[in-house]
PDB file of C-alpha atoms in Angstrom:
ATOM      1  CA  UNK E 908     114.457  74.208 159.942  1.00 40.00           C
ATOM      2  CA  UNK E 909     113.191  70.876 158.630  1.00 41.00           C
ATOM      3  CA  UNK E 910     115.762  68.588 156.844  1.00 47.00           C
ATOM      4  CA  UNK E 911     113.714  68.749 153.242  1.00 54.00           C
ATOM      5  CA  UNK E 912     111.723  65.618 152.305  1.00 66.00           C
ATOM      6  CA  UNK E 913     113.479  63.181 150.042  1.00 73.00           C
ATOM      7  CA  UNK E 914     110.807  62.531 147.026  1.00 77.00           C
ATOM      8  CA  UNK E 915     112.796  59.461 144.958  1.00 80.00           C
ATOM      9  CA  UNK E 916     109.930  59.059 142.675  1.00 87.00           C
ATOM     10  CA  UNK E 917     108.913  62.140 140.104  1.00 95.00           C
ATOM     11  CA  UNK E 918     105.453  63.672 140.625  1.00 94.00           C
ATOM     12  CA  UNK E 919     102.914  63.943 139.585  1.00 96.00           C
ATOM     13  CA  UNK E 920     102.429  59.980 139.970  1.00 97.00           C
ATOM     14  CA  UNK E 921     100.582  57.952 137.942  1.00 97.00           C
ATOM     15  CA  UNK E 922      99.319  59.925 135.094  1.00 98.00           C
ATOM     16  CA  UNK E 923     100.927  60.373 131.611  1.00 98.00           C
ATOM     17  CA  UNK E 924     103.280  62.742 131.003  1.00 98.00           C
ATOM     18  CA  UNK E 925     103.154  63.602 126.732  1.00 98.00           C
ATOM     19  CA  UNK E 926     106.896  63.383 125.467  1.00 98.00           C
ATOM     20  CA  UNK E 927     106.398  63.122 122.003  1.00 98.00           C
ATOM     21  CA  UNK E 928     102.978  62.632 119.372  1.00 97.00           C
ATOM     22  CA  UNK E 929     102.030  59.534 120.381  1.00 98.00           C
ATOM     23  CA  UNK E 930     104.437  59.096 123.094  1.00 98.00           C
ATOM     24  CA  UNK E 931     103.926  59.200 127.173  1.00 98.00           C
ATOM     25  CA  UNK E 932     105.586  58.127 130.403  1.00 98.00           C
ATOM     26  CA  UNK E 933     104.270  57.152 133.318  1.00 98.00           C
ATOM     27  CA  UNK E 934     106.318  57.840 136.560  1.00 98.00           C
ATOM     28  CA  UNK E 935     105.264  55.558 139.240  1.00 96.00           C
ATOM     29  CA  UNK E 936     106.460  54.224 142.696  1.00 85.00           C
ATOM     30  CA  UNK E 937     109.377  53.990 144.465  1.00 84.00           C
ATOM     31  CA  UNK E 938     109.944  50.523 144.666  1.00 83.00           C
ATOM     32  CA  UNK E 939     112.207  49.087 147.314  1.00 78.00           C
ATOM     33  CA  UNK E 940     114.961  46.844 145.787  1.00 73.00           C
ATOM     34  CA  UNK E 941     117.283  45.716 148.777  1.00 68.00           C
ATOM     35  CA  UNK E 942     116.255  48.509 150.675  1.00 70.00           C
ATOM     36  CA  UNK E 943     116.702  50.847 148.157  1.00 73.00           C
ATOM     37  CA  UNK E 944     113.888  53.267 146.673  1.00 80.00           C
ATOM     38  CA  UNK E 945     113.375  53.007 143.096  1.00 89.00           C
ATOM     39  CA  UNK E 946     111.402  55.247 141.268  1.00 94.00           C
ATOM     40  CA  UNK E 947     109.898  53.386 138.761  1.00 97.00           C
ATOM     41  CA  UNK E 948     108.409  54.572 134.565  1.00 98.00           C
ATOM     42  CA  UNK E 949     106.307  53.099 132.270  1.00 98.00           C
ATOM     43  CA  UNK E 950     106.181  53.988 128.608  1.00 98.00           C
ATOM     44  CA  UNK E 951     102.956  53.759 126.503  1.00 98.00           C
ATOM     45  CA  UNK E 952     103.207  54.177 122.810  1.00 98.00           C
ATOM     46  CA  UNK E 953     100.363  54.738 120.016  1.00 98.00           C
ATOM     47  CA  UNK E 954     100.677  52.436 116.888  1.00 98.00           C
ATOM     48  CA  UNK E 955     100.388  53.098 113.606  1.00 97.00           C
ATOM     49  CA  UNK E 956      97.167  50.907 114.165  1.00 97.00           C
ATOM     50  CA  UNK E 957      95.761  53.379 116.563  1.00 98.00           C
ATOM     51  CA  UNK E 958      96.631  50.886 119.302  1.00 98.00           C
ATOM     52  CA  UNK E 959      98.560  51.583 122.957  1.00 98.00           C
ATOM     53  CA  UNK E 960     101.648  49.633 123.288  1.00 98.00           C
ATOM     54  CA  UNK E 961     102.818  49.774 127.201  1.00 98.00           C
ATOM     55  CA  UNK E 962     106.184  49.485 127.757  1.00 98.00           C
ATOM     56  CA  UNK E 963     107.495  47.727 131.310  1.00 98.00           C
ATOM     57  CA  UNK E 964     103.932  48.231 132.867  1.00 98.00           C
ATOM     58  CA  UNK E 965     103.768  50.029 136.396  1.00 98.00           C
ATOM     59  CA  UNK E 966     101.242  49.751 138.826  1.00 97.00           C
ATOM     60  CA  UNK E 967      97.481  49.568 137.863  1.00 98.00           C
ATOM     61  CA  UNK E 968      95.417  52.221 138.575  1.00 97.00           C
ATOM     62  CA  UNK E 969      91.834  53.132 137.267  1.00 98.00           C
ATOM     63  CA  UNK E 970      91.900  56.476 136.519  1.00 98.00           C
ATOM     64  CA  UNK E 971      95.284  56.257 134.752  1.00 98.00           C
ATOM     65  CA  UNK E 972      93.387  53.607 133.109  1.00 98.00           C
ATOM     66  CA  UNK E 973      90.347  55.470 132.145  1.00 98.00           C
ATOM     67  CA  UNK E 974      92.910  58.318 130.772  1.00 98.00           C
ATOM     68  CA  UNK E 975      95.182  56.223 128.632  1.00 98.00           C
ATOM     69  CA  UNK E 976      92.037  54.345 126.809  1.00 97.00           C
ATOM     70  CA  UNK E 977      91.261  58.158 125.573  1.00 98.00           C
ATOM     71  CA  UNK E 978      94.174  58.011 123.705  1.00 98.00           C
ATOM     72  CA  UNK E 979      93.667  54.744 122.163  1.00 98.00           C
ATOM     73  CA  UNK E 980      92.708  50.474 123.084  1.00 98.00           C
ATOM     74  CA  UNK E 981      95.160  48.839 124.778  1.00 98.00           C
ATOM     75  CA  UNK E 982      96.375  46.105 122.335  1.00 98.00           C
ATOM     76  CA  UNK E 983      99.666  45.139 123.572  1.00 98.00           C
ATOM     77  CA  UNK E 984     101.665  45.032 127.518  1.00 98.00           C
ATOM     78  CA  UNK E 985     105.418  44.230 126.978  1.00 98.00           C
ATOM     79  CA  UNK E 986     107.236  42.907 129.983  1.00 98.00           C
ATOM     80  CA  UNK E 987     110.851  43.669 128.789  1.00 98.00           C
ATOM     81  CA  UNK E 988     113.572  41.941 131.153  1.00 96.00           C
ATOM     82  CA  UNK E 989     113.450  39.489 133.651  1.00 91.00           C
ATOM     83  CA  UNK E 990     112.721  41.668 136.425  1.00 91.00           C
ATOM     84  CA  UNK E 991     109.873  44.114 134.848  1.00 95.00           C
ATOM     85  CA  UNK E 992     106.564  41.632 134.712  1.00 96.00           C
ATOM     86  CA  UNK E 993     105.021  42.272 138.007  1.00 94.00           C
ATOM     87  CA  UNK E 994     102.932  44.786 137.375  1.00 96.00           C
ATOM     88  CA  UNK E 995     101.563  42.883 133.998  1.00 97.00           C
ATOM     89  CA  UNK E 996      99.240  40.287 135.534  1.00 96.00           C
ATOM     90  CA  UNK E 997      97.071  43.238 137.122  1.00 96.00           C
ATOM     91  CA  UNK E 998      96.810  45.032 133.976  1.00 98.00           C
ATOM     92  CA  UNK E 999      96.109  41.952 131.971  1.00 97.00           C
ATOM     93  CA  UNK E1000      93.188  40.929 134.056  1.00 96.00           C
ATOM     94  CA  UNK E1001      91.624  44.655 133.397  1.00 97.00           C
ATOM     95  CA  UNK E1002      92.941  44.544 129.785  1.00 97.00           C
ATOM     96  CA  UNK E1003      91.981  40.915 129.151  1.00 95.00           C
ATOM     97  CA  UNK E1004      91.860  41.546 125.372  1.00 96.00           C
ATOM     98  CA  UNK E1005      95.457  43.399 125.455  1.00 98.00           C
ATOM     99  CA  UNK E1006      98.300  40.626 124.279  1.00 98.00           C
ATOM    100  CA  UNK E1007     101.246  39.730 126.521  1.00 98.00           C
ATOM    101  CA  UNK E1008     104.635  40.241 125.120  1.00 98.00           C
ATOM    102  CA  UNK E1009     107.754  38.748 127.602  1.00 98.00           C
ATOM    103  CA  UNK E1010     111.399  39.049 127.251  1.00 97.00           C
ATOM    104  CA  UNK E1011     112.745  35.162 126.180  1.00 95.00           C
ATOM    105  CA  UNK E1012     112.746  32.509 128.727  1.00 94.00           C
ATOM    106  CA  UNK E1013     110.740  35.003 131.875  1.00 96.00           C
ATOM    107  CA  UNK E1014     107.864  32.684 131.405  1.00 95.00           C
ATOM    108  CA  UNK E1015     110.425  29.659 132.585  1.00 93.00           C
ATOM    109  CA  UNK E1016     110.691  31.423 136.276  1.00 93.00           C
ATOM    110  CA  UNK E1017     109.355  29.774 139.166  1.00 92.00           C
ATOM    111  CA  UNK E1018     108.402  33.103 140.355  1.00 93.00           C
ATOM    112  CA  UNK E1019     106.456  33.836 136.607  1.00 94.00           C
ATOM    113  CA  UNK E1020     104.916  30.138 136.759  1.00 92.00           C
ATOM    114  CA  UNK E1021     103.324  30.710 140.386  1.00 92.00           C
ATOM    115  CA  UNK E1022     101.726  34.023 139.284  1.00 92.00           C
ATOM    116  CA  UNK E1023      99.028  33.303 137.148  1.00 87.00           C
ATOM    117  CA  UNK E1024     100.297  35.927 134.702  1.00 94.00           C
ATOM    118  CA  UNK E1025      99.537  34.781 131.039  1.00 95.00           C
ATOM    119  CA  UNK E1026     102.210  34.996 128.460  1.00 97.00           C
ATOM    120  CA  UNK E1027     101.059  35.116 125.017  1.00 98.00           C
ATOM    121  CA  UNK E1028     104.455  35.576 123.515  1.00 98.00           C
ATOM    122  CA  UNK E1029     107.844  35.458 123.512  1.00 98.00           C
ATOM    123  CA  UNK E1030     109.338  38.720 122.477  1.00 98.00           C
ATOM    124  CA  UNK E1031     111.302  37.830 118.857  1.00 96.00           C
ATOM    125  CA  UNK E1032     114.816  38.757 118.037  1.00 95.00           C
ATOM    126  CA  UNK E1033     113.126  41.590 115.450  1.00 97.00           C
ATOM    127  CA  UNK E1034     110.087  43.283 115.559  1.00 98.00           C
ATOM    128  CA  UNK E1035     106.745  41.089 114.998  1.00 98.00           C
ATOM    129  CA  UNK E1036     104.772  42.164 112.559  1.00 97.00           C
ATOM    130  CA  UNK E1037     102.027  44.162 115.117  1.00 97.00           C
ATOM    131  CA  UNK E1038     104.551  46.816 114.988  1.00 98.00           C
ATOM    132  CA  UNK E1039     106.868  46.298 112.490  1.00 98.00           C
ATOM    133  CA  UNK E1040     105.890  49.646 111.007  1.00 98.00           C
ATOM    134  CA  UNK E1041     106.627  51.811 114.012  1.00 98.00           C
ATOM    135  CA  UNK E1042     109.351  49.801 116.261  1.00 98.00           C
ATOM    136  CA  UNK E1043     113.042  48.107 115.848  1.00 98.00           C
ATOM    137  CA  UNK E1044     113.842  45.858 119.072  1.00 98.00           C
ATOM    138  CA  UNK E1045     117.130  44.509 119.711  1.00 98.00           C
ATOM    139  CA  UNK E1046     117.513  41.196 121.967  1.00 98.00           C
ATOM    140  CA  UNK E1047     120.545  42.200 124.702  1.00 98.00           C
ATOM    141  CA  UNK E1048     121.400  38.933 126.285  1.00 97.00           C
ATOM    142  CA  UNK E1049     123.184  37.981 129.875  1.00 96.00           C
ATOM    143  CA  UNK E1050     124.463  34.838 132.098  1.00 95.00           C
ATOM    144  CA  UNK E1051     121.424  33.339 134.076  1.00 89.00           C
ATOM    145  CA  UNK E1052     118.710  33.793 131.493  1.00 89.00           C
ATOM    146  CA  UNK E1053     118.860  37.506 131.601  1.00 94.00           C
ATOM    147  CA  UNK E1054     117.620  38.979 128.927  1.00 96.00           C
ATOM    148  CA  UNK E1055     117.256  42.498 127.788  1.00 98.00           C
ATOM    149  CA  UNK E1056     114.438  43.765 124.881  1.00 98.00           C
ATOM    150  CA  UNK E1057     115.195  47.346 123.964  1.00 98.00           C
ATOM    151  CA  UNK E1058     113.052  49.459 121.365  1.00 98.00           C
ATOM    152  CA  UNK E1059     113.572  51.846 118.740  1.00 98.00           C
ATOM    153  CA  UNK E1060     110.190  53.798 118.123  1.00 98.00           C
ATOM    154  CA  UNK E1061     111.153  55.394 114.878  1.00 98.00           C
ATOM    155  CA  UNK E1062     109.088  57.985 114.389  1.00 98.00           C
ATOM    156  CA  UNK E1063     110.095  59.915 117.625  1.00 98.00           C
ATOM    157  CA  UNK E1064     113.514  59.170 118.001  1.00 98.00           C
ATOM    158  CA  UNK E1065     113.459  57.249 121.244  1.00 98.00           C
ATOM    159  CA  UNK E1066     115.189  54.422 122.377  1.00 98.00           C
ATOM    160  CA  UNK E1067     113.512  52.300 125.127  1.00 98.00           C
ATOM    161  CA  UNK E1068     115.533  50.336 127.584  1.00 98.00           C
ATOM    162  CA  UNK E1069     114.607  49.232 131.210  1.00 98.00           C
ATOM    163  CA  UNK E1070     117.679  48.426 133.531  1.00 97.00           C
ATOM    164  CA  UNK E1071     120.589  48.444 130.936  1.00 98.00           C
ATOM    165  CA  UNK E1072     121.122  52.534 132.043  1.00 98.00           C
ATOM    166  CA  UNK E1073     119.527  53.395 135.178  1.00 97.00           C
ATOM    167  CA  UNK E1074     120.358  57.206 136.277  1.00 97.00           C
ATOM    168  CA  UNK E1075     119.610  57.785 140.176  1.00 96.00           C
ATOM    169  CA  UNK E1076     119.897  61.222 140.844  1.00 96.00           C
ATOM    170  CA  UNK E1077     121.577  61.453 144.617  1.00 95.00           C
ATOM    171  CA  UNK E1078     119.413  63.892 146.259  1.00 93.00           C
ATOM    172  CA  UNK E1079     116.618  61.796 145.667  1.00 92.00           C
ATOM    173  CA  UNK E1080     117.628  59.348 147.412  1.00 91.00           C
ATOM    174  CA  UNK E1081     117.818  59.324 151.258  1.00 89.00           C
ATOM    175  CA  UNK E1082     122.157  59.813 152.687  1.00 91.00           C
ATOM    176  CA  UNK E1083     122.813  56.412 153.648  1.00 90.00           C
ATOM    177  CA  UNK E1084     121.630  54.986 150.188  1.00 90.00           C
ATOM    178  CA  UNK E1085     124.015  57.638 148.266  1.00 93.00           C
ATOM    179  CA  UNK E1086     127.403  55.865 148.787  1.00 95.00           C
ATOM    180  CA  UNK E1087     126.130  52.360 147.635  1.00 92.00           C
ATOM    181  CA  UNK E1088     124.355  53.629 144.438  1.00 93.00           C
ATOM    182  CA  UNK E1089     127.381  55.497 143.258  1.00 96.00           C
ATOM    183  CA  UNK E1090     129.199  52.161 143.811  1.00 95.00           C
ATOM    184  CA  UNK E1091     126.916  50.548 141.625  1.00 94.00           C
ATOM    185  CA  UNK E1092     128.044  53.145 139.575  1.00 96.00           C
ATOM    186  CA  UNK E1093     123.861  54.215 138.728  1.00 96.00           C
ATOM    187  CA  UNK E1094     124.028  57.746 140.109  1.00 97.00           C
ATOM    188  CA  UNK E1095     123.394  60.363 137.935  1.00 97.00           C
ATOM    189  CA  UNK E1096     124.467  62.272 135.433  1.00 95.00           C
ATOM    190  CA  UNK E1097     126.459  59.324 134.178  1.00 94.00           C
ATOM    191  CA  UNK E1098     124.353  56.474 135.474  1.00 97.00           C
ATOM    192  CA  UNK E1099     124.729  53.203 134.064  1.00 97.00           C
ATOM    193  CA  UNK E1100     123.647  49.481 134.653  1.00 97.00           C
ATOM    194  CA  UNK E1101     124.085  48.268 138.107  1.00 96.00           C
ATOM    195  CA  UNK E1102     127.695  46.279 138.463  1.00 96.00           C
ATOM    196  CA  UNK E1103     126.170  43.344 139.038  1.00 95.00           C
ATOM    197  CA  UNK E1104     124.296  43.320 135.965  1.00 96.00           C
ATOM    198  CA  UNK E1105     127.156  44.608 133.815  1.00 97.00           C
ATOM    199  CA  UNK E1106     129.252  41.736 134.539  1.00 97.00           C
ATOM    200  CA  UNK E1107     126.516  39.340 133.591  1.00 96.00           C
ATOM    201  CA  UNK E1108     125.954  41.002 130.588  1.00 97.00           C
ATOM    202  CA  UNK E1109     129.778  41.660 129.717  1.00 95.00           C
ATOM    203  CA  UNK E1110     130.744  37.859 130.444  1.00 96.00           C
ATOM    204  CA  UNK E1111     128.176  36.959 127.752  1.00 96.00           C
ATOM    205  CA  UNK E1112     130.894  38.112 125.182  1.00 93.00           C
ATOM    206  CA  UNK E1113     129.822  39.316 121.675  1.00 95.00           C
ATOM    207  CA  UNK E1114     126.563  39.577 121.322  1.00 96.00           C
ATOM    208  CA  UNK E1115     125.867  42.139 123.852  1.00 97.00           C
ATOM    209  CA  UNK E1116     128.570  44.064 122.705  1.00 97.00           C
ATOM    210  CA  UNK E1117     127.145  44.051 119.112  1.00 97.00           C
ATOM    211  CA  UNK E1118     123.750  44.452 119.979  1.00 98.00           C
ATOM    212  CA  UNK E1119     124.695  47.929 122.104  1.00 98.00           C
ATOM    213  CA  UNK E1120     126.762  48.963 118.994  1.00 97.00           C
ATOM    214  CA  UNK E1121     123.192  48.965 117.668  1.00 98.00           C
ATOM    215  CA  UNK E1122     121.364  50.729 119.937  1.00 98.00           C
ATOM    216  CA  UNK E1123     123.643  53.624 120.108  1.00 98.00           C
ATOM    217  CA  UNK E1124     123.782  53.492 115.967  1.00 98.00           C
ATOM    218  CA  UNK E1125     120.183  54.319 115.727  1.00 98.00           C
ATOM    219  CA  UNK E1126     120.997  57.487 117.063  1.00 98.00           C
ATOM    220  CA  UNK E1127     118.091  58.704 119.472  1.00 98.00           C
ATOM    221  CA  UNK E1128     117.229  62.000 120.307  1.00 98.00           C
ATOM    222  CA  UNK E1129     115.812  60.462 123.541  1.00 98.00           C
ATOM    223  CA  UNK E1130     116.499  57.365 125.476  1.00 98.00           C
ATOM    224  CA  UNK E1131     113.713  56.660 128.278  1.00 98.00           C
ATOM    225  CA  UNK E1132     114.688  53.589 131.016  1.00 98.00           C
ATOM    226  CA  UNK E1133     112.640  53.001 133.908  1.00 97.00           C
ATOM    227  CA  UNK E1134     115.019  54.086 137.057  1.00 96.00           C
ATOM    228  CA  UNK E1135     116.029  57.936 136.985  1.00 96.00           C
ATOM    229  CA  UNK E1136     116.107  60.689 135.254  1.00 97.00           C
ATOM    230  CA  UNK E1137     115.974  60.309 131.521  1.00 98.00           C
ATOM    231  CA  UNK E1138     118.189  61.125 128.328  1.00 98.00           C
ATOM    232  CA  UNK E1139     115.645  64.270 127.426  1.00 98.00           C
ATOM    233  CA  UNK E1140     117.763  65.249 125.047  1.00 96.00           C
ATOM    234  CA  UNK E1141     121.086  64.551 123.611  1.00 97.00           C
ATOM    235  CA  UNK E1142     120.153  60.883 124.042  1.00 98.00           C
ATOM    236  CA  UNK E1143     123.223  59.499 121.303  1.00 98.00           C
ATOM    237  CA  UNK E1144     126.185  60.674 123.371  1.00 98.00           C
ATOM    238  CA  UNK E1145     124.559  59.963 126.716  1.00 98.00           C
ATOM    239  CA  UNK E1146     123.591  56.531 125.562  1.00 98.00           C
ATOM    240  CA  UNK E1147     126.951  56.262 124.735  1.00 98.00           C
ATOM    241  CA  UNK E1148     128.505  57.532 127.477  1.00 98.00           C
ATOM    242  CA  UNK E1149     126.440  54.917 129.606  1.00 98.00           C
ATOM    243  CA  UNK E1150     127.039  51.894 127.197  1.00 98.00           C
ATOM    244  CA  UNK E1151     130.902  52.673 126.995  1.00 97.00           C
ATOM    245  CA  UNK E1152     131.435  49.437 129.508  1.00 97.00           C
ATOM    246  CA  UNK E1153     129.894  47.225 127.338  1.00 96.00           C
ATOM    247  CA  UNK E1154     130.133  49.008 123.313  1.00 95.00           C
ATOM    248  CA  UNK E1155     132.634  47.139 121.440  1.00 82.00           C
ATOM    249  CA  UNK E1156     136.158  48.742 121.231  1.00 76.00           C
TER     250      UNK E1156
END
C-alpha cells in the first residue's frame, strides 16, 4: 500500500469558502518557509459600504477574482504584519482602484522598497474611518519593527490575526517537519506563535501584553489566522489558550 499523500494546504484552493454573512476565507498555497510547507488563508470581508476588505492577500488568481467581485468592489487590500505583503502588489496592479493598507513601518523594508508595491497607508492604532462601523484593530507590537494588526469584525464575531497563533496540524505536514514544528510549539490543537516570534514580541514588555488582554476581551466566537486550522468555534478560550505566553498575569 501507498504511504498516503501529505496535503498541508486545505482544498479546495483558491476559491472562497462562506464562514459567516459577509465573511469568506480563502485557503491558498503551501508556502515554503525554511523548508517548511505552509498552508497559507486569506480573509475577505464585506463592508457596511458594500465594499470587499481582503485580509493578508494570497495569491492572485482570475477566476477567484472574477468570483469575489460578485460579492462586492474591491475597495481595500490590508497587508497585516511584516511578513504578509507579497501577494499585495499582484492584486493591486489588477485592483488598481482598491487602497493599500500596511502594518506600521513594512513600507521602510528594503525588501518592500525594491518591489514596486504601493502603500497608500499606514494601518492606524484604531480603526480609520472606511470601516469604523464594522471593524476594531488592535496594533500588537515586537523588537525589529515587527508589528502585528489584528481585527475585530463585529458583526460576526471574528477575530483576525495572521502569525500571532498559527495551528499546524501534524499529519499535514510531511515526518521530518513534525518534530521541529512542535518545537516551535505551532502544532495543533494548541498551536501558538512560533518561539522566535514570541520572544520578540514578549521582550517588547507591556504593550503586547495589554493589547492581547484585548483581543481575547472581545470575546470571538471565531478567530481565523493564516497558518492552520482555525478557531471554528469556541474561539475565546482557544484564543486564550494560545495567547497564555504573552496575556498579562
Amino acid at each position: 500500500m501507498s504511504p498516503r499523500k501529505v496535503e498541508p494546504a486545505y482544498p479546495p484552493l483558491d476559491v472562497p469558502k462562506p464562514v459567516d454573512e459577509g465573511v469568506w476565507i480563502v485557503d491558498s498555497g503551501p508556502l515554503r518557509v525554511l523548508g517548511m510547507p505552509l498552508p497559507v488563508r486569506m480573509t475577505v470581508l464585506r463592508l457596511s459600504d458594500g465594499g470587499l476588505w481582503i485580509h493578508s492577500p494570497t495569491r492572485y488568481d482570475p477566476d477567484l477574482h472574477e468570483t469575489l467581485e460578485i460579492f462586492g468592489p474591491i475597495r481595500h487590500l490590508v497587508a497585516p504584519n511584516s511578513a504578509h505583503w507579497t501577494f499585495v502588489e499582484a492584486w493591486q496592479r489588477h485592483c488598481p482602484e482598491a487602497r493599500v493598507w500596511a502594518a506600521p513601518g513594512l513600507r521602510d523594508r528594503a525588501q518592500v522598497r525594491k518591489s514596486g508595491l504601493r502603500i497608500d497607508f499606514d494601518l492606524p492604532e484604531t480603526a480609520p474611518a472606511d470601516w469604523t462601523r464594522d471593524l476594531t484593530q488592535v496594533v500588537v507590537p515586537g523588537l525589529a519593527g515587527f508589528r502585528e494588526v489584528a481585527f475585530h469584525h463585529r458583526a460576526s464575531r471574528t477575530l483576525l490575526l495572521t502569525d500571532l497563533v498559527q495551528n499546524l496540524e501534524p499529519d499535514r505536514l510531511p515526518a521530518p517537519m513534525r518534530p521541529l514544528a512542535r518545537l516551535a510549539g505551532v502544532t495543533a490543537p494548541t498551536g501558538r506563535a512560533p518561539a522566535y516570534l514570541r520572544l520578540a514580541v514578549k521582550l517588547k514588555g507591556r504593550a503586547p501584553a495589554e493589547a492581547a488582554r484585548r483581543l481575547v476581551g472581545f470575546q470571538p466566537e471565531r478567530v481565523i489566522f493564516s497558518h492552520g486550522r482555525w478557531f471554528e468555534r469556541d474561539g475565546t478560550a482557544r484564543l486564550a489558550r494560545s495567547l497564555a505566553w504573552l496575556l498579562p498575569r
